[in-house]
mmCIF file of C-alpha atoms in Angstrom:
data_model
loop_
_atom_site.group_PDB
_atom_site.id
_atom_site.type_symbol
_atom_site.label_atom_id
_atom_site.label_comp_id
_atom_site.label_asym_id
_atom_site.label_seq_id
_atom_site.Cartn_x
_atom_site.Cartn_y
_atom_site.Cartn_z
ATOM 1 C CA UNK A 1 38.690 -25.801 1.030
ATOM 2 C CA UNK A 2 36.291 -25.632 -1.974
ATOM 3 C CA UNK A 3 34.647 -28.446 -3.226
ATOM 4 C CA UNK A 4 32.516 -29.998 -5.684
ATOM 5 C CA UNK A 5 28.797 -30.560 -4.717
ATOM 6 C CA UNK A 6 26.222 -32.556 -5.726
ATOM 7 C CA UNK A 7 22.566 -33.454 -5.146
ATOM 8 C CA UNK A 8 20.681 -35.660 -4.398
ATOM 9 C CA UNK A 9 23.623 -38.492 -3.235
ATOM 10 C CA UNK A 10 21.106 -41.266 -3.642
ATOM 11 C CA UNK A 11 18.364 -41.315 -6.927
ATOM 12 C CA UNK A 12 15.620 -44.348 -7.364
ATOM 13 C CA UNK A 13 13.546 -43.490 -10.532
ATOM 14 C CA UNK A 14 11.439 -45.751 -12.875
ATOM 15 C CA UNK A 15 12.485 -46.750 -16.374
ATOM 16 C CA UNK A 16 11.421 -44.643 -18.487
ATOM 17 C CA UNK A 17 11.181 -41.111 -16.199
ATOM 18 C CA UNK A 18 13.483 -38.236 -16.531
ATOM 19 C CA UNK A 19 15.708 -37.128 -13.621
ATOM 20 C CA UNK A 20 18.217 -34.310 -13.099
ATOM 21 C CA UNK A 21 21.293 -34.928 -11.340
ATOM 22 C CA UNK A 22 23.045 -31.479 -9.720
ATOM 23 C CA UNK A 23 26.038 -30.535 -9.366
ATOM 24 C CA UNK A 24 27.802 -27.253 -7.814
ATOM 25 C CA UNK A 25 31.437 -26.847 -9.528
ATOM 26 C CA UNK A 26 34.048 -24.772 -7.544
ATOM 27 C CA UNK A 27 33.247 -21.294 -8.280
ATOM 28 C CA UNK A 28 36.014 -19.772 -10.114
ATOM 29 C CA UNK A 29 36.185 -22.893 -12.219
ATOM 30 C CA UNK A 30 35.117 -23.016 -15.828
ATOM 31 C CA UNK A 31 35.307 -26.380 -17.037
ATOM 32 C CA UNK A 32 32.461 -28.464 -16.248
ATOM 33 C CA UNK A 33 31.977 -32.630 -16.346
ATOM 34 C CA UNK A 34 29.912 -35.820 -15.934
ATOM 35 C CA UNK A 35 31.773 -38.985 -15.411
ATOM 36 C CA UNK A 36 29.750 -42.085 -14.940
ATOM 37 C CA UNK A 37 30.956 -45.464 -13.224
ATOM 38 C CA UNK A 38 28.408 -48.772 -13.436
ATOM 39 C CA UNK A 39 28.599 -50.544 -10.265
ATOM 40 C CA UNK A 40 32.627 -52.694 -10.406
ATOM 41 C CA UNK A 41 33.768 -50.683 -13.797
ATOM 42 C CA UNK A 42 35.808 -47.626 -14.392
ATOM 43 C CA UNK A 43 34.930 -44.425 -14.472
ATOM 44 C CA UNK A 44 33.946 -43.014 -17.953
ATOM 45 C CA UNK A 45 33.709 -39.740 -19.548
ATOM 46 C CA UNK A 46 30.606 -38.294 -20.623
ATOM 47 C CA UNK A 47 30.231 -34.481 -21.808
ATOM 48 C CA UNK A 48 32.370 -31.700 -20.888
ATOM 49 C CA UNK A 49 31.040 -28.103 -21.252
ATOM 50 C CA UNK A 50 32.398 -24.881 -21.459
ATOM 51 C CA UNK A 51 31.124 -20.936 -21.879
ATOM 52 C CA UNK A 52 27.372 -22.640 -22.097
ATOM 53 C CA UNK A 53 28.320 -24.991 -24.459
ATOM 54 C CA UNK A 54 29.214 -28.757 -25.171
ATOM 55 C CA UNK A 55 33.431 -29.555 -25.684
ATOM 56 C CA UNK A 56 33.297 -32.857 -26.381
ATOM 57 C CA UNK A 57 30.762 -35.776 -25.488
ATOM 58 C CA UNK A 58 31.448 -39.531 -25.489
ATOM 59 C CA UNK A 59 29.646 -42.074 -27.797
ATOM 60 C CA UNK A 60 27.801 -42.841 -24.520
ATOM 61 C CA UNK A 61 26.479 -39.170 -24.501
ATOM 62 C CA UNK A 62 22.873 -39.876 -26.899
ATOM 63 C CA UNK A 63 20.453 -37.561 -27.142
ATOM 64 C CA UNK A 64 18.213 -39.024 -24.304
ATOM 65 C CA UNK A 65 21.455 -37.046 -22.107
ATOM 66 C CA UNK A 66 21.620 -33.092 -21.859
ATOM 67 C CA UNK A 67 23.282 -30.847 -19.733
ATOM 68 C CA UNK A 68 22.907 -27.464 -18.703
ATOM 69 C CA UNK A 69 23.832 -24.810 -16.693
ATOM 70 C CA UNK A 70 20.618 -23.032 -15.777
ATOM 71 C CA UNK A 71 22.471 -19.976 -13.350
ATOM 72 C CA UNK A 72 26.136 -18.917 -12.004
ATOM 73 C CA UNK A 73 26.193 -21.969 -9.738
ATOM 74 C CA UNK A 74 24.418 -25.625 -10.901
ATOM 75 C CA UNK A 75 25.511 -27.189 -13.388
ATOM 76 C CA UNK A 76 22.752 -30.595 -13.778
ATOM 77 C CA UNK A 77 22.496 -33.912 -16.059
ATOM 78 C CA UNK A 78 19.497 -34.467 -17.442
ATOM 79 C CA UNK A 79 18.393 -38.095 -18.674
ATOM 80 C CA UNK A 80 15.165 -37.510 -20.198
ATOM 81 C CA UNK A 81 13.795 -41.444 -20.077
ATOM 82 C CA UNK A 82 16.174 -43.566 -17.978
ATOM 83 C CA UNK A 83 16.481 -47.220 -18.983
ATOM 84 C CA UNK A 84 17.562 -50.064 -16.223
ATOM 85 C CA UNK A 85 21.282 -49.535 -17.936
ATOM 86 C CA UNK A 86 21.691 -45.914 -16.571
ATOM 87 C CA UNK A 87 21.813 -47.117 -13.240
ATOM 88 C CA UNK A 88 25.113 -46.169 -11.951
ATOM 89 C CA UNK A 89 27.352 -43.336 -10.296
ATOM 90 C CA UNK A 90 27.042 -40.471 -11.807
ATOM 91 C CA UNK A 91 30.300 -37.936 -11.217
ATOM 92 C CA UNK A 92 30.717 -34.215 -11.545
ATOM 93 C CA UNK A 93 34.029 -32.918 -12.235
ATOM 94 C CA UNK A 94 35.597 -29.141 -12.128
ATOM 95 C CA UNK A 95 38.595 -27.616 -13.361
ATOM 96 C CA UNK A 96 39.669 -23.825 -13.432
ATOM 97 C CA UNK A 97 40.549 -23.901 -16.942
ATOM 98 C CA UNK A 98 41.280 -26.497 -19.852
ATOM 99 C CA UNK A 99 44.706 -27.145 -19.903
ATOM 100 C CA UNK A 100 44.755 -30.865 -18.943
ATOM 101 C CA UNK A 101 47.469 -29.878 -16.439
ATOM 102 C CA UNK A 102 45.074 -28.982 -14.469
ATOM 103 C CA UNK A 103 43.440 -31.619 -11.701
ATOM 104 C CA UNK A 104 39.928 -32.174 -12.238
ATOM 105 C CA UNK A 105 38.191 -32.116 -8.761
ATOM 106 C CA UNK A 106 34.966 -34.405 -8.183
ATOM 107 C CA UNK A 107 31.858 -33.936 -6.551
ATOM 108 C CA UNK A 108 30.524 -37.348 -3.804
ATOM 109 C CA UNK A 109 28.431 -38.920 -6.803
ATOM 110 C CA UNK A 110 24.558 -39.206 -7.063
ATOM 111 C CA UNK A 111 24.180 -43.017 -7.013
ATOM 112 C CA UNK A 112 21.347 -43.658 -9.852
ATOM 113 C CA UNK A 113 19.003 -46.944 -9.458
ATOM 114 C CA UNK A 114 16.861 -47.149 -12.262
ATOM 115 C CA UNK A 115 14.244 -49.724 -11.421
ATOM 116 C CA UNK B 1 44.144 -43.449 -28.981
ATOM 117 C CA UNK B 2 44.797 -42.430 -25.509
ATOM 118 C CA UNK B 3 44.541 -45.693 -22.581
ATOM 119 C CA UNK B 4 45.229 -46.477 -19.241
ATOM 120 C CA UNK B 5 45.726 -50.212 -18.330
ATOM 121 C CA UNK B 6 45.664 -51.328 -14.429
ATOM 122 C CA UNK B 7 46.637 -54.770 -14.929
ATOM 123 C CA UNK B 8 45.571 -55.537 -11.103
ATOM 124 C CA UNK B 9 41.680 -56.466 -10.735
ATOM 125 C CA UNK B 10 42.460 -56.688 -7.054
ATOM 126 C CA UNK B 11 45.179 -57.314 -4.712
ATOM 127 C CA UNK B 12 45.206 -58.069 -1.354
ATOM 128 C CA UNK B 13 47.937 -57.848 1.443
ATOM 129 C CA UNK B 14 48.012 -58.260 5.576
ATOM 130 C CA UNK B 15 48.771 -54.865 7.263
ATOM 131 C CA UNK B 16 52.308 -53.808 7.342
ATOM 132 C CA UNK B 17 53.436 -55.247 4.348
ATOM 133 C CA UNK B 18 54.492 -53.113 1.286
ATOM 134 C CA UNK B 19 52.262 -53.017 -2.029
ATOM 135 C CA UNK B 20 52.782 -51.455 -6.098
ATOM 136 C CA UNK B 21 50.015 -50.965 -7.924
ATOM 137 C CA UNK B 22 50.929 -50.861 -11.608
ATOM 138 C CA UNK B 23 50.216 -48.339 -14.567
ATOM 139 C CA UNK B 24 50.834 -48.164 -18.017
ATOM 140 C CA UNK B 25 49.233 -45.392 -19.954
ATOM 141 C CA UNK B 26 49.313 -45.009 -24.077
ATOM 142 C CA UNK B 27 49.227 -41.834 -25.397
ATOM 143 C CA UNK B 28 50.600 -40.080 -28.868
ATOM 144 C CA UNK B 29 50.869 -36.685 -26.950
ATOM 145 C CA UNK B 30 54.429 -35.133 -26.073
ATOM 146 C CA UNK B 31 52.572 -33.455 -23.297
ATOM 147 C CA UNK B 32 50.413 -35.323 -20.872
ATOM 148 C CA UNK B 33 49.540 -35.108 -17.174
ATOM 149 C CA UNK B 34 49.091 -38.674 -15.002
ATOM 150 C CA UNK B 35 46.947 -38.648 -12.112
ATOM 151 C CA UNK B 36 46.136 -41.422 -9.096
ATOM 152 C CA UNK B 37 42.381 -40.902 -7.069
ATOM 153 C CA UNK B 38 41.381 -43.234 -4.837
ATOM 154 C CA UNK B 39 38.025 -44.680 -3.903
ATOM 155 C CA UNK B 40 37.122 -45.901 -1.153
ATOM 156 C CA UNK B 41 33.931 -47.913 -0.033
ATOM 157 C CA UNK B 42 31.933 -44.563 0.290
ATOM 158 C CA UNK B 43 32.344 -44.026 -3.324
ATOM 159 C CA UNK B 44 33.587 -40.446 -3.890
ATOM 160 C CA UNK B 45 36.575 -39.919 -5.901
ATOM 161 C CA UNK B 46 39.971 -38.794 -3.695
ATOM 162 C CA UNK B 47 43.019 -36.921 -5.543
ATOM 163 C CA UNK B 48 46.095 -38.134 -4.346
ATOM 164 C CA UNK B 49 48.825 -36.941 -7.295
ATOM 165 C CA UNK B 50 49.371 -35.477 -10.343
ATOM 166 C CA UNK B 51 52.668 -35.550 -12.824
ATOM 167 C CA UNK B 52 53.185 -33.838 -16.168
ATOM 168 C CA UNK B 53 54.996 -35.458 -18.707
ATOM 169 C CA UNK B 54 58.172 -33.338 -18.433
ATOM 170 C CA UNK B 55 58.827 -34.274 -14.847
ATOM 171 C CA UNK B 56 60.125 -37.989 -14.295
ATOM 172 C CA UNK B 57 61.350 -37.151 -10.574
ATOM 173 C CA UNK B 58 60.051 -39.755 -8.494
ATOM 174 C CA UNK B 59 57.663 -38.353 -5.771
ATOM 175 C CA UNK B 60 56.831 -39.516 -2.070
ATOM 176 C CA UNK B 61 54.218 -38.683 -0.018
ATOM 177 C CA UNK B 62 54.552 -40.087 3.626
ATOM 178 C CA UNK B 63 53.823 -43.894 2.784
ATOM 179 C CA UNK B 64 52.735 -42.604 -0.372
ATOM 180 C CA UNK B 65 55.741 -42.957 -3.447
ATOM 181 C CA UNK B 66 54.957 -42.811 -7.255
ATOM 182 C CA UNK B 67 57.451 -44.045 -10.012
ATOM 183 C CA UNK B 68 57.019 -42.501 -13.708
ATOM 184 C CA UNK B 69 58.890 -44.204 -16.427
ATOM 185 C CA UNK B 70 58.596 -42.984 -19.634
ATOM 186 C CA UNK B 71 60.593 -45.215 -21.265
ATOM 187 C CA UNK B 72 58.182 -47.972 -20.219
ATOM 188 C CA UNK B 73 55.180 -45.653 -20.054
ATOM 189 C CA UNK B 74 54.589 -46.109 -16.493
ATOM 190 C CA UNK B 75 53.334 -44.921 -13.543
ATOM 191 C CA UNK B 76 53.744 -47.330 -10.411
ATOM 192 C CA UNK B 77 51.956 -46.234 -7.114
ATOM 193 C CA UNK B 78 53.339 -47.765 -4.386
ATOM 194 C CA UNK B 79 52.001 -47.435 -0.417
ATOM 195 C CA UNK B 80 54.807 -48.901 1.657
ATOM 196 C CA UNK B 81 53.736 -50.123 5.476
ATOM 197 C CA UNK B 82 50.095 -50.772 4.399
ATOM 198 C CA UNK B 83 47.227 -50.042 6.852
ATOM 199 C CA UNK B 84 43.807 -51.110 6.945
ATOM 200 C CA UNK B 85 42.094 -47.721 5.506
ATOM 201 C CA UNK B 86 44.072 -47.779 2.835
ATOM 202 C CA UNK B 87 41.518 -50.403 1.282
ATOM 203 C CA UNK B 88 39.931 -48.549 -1.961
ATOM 204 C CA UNK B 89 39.642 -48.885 -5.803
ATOM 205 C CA UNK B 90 42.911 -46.862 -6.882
ATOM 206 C CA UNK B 91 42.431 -45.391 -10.169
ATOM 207 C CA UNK B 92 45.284 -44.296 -12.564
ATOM 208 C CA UNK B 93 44.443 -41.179 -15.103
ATOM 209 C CA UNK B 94 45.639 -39.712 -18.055
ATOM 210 C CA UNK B 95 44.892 -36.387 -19.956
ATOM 211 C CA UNK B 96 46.173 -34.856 -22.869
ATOM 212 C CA UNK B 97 45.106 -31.821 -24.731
ATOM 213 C CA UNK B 98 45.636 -32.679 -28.490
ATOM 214 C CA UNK B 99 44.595 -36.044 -28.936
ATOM 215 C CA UNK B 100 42.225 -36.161 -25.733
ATOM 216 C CA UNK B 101 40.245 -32.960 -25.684
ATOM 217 C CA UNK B 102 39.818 -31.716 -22.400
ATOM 218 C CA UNK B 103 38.568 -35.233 -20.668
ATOM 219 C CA UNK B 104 39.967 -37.804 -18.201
ATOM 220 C CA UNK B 105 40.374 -40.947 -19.308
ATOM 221 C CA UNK B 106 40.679 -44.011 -16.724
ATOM 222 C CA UNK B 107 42.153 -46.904 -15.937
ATOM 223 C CA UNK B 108 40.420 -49.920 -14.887
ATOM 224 C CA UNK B 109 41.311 -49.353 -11.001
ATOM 225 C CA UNK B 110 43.075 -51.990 -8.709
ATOM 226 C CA UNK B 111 41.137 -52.693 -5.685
ATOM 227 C CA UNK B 112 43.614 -53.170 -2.737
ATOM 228 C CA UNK B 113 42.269 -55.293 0.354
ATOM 229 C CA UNK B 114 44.588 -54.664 3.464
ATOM 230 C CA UNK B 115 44.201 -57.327 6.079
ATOM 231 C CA UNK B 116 44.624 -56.885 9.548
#
């Protein structure tokens, strides 16, 4: 069955550094997201993107976020100087097309510890 | 405003026994899709339903039964005969097109602790 990949799982970075968290969507989908969840809280929207560009991004989406999708395949996060507050899980979603009918699927998480 | 409220912070029941998680979702769209994922300790994110808004049949799934309500704007997940693995963080989700773009939007989660 297709899935939703993404790497690395596990992320340790320094305050202040940029990382890139990747993500391989299910390849006939079009619809592309990053959910976030701090450690005990609820999962959160961040940004979704479609035909190379932004939908819709949450108040939590600031310009130290971007995304991208560099090829036909990866779809990454980019947080260009994390602070101790980014530390969480960071989720990629999929769907095949926008209606909100359709089930989003989700990648494993890259667990982010910003130290 | 679309919202999802999971009342539950955590419940916790011995093996065998029955448990409903509870739901209530807000939402000023006619048309509007209700999901339930679970979690479980290794953190990814498991589907385990999805109902539109035009569909209030009730919907069981081995142990697995969902209620939808409208008229109380609810969506009750019940797991009758607990067992052990089902211990997770059970999310309930709601998306809608016109007021809530193309995004999920989540509920708190209920964590569920099932004693042997």
């Amino acid at each position: 069955e297709p899935e939703v990949t993404q790497t690395p799982s596990h992320q340790v970075t320094q305050m202040g550094q940029e990382v890139i968290l990747r993500c391989v969507p299910i390849s006939n989908h079009l619809y592309f997201y990053w959910y976030r969840q701090i450690l005990g809280q609820k999962v959160e929207f961040l940004v979704s993107f479609y035909n190379n560009e932004i939908s819709e991004k949450s108040e939590i989406f600031d310009d130290q976020f971007s995304v991208e999708r560099p090829d036909g395949s990866n779809f990454t996060l980019k947080i260009r100087s994390t602070k101790l507050e980014d530390s969480a899980m960071y989720f990629c979603a999929s769907r095949e097309t926008g209606s909100p009918q359709e089930t989003q699927y989700f990648g494993p998480g890259t667990r982010l510890l910003v130290l | 405003a679309q919202k999802v409220t999971q009342a539950q912070t955590e419940i916790s029941v011995v093996e065998k026994e029955d448990v409903t998680l509870d739901c209530v979702y807000e939402t000023r769209d006619t048309t509007y899709y209700l999901f339930w994922y679970k979690q479980p300790p290794s953190g990814e994110l498991v589907f385990l339903i999805r109902r539109n808004s035009f569909d209030e049949q009730n919907e069981i799934s081995g142990r697995y039964s969902w209620n939808f309500q409208k008229s109380t704007s609810s969506f009750n997940f019940t797991i009758t005969a607990s067992q052990v693995v089902d211990s997770a963080v059970y999310f309930c989700a709601l998306s809608a097109l016109n007021t809530g773009g193309f995004k999920t939007i989540f509920g708190a989660g209920t964590r569920l602790f099932v004693k042997a």
